[in-house]
mmCIF file of N, CA and C and ligand atoms in Angstrom:
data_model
loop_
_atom_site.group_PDB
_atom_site.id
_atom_site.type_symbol
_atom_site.label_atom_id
_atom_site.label_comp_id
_atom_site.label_asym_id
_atom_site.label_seq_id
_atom_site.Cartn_x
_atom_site.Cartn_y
_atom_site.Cartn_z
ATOM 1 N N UNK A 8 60.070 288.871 -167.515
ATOM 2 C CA UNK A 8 58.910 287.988 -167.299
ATOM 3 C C UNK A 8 59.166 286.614 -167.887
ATOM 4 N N UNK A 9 58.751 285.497 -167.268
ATOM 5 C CA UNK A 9 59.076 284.039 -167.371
ATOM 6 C C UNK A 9 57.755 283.933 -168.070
ATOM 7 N N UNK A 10 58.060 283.049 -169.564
ATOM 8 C CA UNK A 10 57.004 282.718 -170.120
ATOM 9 C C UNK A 10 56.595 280.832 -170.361
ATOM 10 N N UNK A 11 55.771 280.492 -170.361
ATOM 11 C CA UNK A 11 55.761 278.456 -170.764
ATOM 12 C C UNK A 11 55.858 278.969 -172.266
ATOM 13 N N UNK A 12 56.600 278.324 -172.516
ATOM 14 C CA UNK A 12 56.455 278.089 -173.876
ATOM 15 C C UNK A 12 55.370 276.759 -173.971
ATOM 16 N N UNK A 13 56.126 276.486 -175.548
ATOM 17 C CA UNK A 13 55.106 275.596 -176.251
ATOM 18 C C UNK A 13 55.789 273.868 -175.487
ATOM 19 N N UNK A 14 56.958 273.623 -175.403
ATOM 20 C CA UNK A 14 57.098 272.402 -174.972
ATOM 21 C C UNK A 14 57.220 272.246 -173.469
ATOM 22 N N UNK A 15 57.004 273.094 -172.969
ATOM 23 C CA UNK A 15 56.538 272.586 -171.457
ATOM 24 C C UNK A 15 57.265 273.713 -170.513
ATOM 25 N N UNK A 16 58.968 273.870 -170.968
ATOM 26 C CA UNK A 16 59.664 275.145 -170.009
ATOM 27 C C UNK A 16 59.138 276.122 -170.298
ATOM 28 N N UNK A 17 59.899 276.760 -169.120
ATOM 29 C CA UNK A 17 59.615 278.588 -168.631
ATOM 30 C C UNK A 17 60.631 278.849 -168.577
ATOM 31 N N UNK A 18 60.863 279.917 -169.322
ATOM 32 C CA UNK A 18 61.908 280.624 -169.771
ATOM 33 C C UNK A 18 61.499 282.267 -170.219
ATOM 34 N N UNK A 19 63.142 283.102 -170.734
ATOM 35 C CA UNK A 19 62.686 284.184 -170.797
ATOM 36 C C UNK A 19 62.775 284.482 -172.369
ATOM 37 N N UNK A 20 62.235 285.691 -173.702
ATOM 38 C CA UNK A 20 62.872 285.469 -174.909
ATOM 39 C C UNK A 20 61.948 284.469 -175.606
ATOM 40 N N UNK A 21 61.745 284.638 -176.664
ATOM 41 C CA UNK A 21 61.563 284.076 -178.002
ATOM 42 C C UNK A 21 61.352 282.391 -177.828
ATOM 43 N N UNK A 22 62.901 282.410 -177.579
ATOM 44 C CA UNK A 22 62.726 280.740 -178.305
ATOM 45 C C UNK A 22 62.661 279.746 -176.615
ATOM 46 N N UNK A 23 62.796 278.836 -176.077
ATOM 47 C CA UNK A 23 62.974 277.840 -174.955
ATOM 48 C C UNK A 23 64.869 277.911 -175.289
ATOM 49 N N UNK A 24 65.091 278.239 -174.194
ATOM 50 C CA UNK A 24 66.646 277.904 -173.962
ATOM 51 C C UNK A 24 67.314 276.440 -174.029
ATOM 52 N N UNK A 25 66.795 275.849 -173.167
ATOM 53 C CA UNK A 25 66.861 274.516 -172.520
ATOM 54 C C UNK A 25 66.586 273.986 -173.975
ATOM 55 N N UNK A 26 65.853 273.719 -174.520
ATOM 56 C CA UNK A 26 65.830 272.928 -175.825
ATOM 57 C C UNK A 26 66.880 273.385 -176.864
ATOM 58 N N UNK A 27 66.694 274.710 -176.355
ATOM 59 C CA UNK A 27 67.679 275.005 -178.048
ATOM 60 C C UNK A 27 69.218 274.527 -177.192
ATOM 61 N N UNK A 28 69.452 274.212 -176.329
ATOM 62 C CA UNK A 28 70.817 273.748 -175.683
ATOM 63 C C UNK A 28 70.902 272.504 -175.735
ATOM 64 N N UNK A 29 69.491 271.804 -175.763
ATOM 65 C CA UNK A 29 69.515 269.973 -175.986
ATOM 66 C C UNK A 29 70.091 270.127 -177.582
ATOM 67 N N UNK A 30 69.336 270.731 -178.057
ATOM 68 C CA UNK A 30 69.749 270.367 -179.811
ATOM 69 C C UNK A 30 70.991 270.724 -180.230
ATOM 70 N N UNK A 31 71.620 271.089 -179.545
ATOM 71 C CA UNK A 31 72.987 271.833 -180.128
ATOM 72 C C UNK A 31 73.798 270.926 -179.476
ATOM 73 N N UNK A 32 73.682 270.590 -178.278
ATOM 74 C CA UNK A 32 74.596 269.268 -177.663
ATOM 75 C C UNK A 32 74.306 268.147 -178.900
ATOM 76 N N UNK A 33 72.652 267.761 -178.843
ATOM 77 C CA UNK A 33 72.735 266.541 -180.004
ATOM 78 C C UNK A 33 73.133 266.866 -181.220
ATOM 79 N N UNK A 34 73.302 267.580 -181.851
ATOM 80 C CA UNK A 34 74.106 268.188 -183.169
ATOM 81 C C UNK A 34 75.540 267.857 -183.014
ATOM 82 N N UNK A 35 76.314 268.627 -182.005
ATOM 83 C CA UNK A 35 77.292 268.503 -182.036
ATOM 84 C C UNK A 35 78.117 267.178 -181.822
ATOM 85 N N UNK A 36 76.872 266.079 -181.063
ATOM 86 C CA UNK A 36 77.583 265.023 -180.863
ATOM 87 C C UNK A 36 77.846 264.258 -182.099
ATOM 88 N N UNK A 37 76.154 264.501 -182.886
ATOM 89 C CA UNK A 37 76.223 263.779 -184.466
ATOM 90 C C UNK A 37 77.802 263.833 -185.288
ATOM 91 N N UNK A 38 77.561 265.638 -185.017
ATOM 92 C CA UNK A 38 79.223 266.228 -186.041
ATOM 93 C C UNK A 38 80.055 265.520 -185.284
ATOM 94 N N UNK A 39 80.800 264.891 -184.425
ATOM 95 C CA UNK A 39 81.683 264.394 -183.924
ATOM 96 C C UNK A 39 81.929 263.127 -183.716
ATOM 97 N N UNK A 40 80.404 262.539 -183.811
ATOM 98 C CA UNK A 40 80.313 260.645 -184.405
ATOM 99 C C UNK A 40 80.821 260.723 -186.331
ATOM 100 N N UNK A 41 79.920 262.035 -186.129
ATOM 101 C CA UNK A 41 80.399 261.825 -188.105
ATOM 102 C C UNK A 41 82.199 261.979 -188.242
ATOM 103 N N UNK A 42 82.354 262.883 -187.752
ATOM 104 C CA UNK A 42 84.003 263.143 -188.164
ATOM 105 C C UNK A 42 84.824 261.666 -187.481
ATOM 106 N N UNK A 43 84.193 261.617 -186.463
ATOM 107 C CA UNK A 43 85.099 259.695 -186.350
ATOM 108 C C UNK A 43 85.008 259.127 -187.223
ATOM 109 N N UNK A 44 83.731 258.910 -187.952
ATOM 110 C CA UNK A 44 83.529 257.729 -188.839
ATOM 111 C C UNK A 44 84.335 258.295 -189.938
ATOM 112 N N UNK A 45 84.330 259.038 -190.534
ATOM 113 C CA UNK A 45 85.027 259.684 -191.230
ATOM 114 C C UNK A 45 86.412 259.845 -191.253
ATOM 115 N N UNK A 46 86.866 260.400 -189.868
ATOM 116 C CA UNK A 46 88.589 259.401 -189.835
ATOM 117 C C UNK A 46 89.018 258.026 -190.221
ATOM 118 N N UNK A 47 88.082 257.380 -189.061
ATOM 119 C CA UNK A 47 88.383 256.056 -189.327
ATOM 120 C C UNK A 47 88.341 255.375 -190.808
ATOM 121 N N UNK A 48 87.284 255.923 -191.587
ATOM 122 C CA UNK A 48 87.292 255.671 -192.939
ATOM 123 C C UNK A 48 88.609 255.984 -194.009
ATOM 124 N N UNK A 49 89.370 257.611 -193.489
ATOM 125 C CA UNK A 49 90.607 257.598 -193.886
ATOM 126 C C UNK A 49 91.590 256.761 -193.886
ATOM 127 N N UNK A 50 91.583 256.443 -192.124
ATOM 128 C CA UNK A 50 92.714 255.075 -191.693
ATOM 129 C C UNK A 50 92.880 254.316 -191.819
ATOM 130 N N UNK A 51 91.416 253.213 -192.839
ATOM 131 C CA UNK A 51 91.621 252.173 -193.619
ATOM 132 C C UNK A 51 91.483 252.463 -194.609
ATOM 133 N N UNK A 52 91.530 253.423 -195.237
ATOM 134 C CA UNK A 52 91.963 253.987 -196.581
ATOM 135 C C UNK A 52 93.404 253.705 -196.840
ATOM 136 N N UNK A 53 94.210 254.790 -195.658
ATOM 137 C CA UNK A 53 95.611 254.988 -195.819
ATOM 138 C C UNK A 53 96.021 253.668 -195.737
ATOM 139 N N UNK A 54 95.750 252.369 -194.577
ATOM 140 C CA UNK A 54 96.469 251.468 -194.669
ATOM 141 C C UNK A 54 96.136 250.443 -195.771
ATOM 142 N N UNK A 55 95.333 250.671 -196.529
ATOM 143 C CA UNK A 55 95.101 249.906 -197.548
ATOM 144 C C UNK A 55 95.824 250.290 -198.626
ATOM 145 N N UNK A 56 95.986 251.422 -198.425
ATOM 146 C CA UNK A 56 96.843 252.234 -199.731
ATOM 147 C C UNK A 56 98.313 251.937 -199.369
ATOM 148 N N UNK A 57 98.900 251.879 -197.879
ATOM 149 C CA UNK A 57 100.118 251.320 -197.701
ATOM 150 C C UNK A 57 100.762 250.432 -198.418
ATOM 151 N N UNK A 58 99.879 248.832 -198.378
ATOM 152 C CA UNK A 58 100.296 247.987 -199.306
ATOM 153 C C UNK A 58 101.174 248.514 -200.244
ATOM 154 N N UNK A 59 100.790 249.375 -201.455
ATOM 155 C CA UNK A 59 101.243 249.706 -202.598
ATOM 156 C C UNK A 59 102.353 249.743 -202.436
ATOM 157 N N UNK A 60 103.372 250.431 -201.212
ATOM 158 C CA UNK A 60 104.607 250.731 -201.359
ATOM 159 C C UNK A 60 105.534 249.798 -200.468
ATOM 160 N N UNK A 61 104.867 247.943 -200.487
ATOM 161 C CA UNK A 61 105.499 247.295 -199.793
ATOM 162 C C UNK A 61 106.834 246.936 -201.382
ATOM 163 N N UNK A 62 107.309 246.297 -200.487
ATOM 164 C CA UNK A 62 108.712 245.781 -201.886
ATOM 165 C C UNK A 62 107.577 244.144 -202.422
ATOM 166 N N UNK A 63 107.007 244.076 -201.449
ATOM 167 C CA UNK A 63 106.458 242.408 -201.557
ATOM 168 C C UNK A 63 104.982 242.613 -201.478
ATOM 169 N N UNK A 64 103.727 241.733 -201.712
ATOM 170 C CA UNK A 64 102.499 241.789 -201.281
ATOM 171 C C UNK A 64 102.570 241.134 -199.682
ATOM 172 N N UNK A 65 101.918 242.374 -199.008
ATOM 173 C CA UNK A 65 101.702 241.695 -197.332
ATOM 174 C C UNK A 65 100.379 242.115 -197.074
ATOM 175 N N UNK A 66 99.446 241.696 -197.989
ATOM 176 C CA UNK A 66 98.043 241.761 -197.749
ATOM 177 C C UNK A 66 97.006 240.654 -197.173
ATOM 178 N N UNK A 67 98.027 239.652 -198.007
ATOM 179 C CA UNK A 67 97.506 238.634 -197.428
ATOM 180 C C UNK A 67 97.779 237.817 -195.471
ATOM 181 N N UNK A 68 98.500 238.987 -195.519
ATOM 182 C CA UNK A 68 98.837 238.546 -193.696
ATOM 183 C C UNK A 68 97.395 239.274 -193.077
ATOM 184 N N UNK A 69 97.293 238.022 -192.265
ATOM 185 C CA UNK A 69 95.973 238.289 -191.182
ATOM 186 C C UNK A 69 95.535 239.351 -190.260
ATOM 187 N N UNK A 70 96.693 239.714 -190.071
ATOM 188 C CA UNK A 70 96.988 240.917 -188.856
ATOM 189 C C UNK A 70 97.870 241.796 -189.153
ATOM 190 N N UNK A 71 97.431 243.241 -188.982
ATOM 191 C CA UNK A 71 98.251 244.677 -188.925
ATOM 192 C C UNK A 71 99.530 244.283 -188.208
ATOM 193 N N UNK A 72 99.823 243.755 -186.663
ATOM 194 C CA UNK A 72 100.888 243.389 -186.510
ATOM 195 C C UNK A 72 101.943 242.665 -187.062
ATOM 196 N N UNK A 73 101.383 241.461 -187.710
ATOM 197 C CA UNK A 73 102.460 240.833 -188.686
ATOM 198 C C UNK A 73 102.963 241.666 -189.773
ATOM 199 N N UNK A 74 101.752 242.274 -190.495
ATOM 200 C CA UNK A 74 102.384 243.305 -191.227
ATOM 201 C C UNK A 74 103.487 244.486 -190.935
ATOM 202 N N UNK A 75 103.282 244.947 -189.774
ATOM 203 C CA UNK A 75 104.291 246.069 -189.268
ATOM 204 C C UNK A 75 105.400 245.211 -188.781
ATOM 205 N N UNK A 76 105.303 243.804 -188.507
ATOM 206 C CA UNK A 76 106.789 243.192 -188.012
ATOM 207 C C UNK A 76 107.162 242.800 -189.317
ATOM 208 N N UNK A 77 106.471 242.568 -190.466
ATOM 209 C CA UNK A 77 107.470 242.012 -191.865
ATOM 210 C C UNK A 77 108.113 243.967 -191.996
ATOM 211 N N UNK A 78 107.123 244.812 -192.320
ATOM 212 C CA UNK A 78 108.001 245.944 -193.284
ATOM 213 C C UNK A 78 108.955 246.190 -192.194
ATOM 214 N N UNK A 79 109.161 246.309 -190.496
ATOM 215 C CA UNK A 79 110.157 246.298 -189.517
ATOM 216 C C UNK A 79 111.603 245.672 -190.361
ATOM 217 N N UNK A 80 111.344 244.590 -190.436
ATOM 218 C CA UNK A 80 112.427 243.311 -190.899
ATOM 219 C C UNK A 80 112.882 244.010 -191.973
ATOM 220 N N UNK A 81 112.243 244.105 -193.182
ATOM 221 C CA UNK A 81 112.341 244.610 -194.213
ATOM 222 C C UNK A 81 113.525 245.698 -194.133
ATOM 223 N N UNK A 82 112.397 247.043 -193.311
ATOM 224 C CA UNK A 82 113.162 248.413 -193.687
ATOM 225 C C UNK A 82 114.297 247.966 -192.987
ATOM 226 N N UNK A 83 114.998 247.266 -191.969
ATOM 227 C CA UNK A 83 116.171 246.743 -191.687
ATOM 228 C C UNK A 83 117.077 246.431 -192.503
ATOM 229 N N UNK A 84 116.816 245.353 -193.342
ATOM 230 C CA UNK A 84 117.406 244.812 -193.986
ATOM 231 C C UNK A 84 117.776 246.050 -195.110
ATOM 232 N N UNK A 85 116.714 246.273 -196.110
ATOM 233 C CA UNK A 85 117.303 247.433 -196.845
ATOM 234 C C UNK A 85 118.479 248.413 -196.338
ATOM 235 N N UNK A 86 117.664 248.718 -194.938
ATOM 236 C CA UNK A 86 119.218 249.740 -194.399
ATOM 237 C C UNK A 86 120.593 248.895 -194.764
ATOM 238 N N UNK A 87 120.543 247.396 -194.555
ATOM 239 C CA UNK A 87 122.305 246.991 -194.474
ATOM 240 C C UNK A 87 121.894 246.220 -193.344
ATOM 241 N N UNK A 88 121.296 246.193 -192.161
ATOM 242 C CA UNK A 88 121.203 245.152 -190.992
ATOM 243 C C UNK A 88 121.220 243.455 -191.495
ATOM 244 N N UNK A 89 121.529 243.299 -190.587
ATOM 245 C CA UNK A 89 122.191 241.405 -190.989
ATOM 246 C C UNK A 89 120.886 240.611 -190.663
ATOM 247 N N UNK A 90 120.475 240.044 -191.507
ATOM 248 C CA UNK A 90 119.105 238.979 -191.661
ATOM 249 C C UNK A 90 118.882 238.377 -190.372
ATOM 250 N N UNK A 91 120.581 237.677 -189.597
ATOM 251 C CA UNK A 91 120.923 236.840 -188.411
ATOM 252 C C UNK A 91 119.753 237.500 -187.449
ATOM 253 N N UNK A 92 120.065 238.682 -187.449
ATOM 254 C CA UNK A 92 119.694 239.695 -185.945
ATOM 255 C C UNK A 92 118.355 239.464 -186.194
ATOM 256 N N UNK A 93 117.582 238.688 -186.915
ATOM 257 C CA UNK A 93 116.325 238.546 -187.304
ATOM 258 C C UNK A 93 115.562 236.946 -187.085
ATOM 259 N N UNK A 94 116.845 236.074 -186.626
ATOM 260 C CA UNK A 94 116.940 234.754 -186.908
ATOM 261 C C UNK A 94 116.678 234.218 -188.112
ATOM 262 N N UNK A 95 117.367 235.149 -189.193
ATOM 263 C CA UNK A 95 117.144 234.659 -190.566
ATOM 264 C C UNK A 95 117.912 233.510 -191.231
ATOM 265 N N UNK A 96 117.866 232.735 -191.853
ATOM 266 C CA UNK A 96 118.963 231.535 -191.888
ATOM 267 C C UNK A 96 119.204 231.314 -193.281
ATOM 268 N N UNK A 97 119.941 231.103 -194.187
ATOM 269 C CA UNK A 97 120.493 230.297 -195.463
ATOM 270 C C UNK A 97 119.837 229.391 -195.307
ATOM 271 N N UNK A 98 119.246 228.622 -196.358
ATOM 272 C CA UNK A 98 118.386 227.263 -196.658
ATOM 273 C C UNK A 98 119.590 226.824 -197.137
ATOM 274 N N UNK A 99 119.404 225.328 -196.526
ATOM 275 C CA UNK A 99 120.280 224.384 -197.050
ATOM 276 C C UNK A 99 120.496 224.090 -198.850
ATOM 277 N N UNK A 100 119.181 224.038 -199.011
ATOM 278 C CA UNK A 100 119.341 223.737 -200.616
ATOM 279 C C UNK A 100 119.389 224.453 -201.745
ATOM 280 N N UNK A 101 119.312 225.903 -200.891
ATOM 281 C CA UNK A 101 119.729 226.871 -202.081
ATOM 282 C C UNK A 101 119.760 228.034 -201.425
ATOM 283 N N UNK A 102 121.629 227.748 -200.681
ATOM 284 C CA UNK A 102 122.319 228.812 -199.983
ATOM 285 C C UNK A 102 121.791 230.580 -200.601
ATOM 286 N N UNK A 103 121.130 230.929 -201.486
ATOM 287 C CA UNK A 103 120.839 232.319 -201.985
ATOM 288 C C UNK A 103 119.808 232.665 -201.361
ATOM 289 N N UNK A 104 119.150 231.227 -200.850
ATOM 290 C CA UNK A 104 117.918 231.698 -200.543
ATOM 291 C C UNK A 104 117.708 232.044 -198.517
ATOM 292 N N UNK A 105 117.352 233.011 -198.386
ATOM 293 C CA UNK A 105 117.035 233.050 -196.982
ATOM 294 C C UNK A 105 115.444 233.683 -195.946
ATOM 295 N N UNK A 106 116.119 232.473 -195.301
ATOM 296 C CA UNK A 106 114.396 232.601 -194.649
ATOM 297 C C UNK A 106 114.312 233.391 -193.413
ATOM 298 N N UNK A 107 113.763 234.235 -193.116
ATOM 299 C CA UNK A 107 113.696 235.225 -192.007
ATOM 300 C C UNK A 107 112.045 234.942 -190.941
ATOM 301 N N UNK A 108 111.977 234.243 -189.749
ATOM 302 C CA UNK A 108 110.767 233.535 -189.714
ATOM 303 C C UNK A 108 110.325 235.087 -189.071
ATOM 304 N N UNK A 109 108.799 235.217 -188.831
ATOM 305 C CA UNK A 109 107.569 236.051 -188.387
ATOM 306 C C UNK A 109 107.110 235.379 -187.592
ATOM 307 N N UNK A 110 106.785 236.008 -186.518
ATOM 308 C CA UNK A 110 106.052 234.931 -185.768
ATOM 309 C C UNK A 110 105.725 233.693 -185.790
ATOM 310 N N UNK A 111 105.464 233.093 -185.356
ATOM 311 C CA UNK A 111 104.770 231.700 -185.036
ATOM 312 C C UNK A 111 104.584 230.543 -186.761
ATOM 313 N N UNK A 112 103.770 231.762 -187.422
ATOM 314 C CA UNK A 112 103.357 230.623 -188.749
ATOM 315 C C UNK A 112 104.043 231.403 -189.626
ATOM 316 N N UNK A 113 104.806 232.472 -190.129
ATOM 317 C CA UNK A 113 105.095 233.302 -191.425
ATOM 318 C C UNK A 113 106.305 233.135 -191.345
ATOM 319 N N UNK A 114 107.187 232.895 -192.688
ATOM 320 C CA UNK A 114 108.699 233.622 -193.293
ATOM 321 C C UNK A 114 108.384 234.173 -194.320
ATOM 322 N N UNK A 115 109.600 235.161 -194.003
ATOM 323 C CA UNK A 115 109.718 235.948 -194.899
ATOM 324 C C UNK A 115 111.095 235.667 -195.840
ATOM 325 N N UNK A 116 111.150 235.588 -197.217
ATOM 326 C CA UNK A 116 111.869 234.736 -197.999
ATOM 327 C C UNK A 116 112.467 235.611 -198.767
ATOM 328 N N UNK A 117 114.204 235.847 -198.940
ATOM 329 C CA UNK A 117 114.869 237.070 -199.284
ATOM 330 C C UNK A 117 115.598 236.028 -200.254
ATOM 331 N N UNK A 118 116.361 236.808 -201.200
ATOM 332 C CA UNK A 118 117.407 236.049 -201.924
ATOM 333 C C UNK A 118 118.327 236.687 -202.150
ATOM 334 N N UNK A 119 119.295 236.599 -202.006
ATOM 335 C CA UNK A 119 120.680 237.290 -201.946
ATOM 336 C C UNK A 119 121.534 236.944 -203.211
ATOM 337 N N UNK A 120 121.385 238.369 -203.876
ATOM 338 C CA UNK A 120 121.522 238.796 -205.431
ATOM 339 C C UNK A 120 123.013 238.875 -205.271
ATOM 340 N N UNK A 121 124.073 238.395 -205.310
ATOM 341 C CA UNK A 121 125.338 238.842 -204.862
ATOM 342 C C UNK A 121 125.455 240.082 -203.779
ATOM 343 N N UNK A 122 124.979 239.952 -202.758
ATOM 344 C CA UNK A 122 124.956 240.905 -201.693
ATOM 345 C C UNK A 122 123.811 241.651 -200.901
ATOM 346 N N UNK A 123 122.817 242.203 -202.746
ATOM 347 C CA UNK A 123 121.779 242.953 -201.906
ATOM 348 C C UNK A 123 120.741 241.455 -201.814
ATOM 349 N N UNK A 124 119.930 242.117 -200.968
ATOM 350 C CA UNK A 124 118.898 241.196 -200.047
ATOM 351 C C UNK A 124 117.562 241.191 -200.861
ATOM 352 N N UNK A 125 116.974 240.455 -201.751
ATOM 353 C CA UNK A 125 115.890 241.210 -202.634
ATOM 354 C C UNK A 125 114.613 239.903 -201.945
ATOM 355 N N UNK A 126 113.399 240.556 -201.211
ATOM 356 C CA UNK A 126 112.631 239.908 -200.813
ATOM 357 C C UNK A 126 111.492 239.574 -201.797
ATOM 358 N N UNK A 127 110.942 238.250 -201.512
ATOM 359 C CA UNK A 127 110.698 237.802 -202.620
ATOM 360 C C UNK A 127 109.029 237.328 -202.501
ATOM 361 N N UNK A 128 109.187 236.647 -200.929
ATOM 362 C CA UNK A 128 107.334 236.836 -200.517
ATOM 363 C C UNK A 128 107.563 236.578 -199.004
ATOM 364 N N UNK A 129 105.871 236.327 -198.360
ATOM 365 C CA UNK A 129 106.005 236.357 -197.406
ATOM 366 C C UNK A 129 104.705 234.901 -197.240
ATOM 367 N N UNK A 130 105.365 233.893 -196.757
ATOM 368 C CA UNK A 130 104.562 233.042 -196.641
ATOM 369 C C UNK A 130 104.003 232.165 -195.430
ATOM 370 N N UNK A 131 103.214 231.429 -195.196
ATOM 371 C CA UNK A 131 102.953 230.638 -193.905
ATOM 372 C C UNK A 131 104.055 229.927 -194.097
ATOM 373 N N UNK A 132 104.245 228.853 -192.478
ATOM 374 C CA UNK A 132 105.217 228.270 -192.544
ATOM 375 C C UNK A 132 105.137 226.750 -193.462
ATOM 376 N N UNK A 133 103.554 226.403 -193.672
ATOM 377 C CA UNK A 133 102.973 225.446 -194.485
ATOM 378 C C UNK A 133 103.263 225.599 -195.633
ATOM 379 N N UNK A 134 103.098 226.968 -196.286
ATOM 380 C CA UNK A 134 103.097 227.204 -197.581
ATOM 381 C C UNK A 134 104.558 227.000 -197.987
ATOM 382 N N UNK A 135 105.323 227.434 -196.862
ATOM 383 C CA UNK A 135 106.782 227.434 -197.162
ATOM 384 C C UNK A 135 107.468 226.340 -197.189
ATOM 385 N N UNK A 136 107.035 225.019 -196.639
ATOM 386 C CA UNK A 136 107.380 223.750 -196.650
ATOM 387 C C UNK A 136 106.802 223.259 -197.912
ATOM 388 N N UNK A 137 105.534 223.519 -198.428
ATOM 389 C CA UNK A 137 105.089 222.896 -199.554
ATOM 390 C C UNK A 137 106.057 223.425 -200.405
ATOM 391 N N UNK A 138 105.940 224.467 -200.665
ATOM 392 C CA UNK A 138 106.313 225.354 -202.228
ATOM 393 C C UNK A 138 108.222 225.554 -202.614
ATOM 394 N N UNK A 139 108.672 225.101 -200.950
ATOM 395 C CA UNK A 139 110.387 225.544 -200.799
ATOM 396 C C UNK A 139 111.282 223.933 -201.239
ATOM 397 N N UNK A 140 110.242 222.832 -200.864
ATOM 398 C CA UNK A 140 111.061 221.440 -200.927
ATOM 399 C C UNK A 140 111.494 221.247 -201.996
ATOM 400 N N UNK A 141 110.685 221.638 -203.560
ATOM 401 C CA UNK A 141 111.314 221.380 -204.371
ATOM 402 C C UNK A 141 112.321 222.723 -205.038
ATOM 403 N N UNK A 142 112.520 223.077 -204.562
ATOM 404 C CA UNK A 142 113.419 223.933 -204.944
ATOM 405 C C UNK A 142 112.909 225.305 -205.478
ATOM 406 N N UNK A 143 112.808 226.578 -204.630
ATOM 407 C CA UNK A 143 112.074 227.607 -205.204
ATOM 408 C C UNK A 143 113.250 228.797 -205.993
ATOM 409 N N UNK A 144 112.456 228.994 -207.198
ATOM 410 C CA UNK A 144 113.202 229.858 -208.303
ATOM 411 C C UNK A 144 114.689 229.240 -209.227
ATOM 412 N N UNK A 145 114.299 227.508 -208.523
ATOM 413 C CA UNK A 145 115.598 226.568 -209.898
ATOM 414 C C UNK A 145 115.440 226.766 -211.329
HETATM 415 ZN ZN1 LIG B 3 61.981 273.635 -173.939
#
């Protein structure tokens, strides 16, 4: 026997079907907006926590991409790869020092310790004209 319930359907049993099937869809969607937000909250967790294990601070770069093209360069270089393959160049005025450009406005600034490559920051190309003319680390 088909009964009305209290919110308007007819149904068979105790409770309204149809509702108790709306609420469990809207439940489940909540649990599944929550667990996104909740990832996503991990994922700028983790990449914030990345930083920590740069050799250099690259926090101050604007964009996740610049960041993944400096530690790219980087974990290169550590392997042994040649700065060149990077268009990295010797500064004229203090052959130790080498500049590896990033896109458009960033280098990345290595110094060559008798061989190994020890990076030192990562700067705009402004900052790098101000702070490099007079001679950085004389
Ligand atoms: Zn109902």
């Amino acid at each position: 026997m088909k009964q009305l319930f209290p919110c308007g359907h007819r149904g068979r049993g105790k409770l309204c079907h149809r509702c108790a099937e709306e609420e469990r869809v809207k439940s489940s969607a909540a649990a599944q907006q929550e667990a996104e937000r909740a990832q996503k909250l991990a994922q700028k967790r983790a990449w914030e926590a990345s930083f920590a294990e740069d050799p250099i601070d690259l926090r101050r770069l604007p964009d996740r991409e610049l960041v993944l093209k400096v530690r790219e360069v980087l974990e290169a270089i550590a392997r042994g790869e040649d700065y060149t393959r990077f268009h990295g160049k010797r500064l004229g005025l203090d052959r130790r020092l080498i500049s590896v450009p990033i896109g458009q406005r960033y280098r990345l600034l290595l110094r060559d310790d008798g061989g190994a490559l020890r990076p030192l920051s990562c700067l705009t190309h402004e900052e790098y004209n101000t702070s490099l003319r007079p001679g950085l680390g004389s």
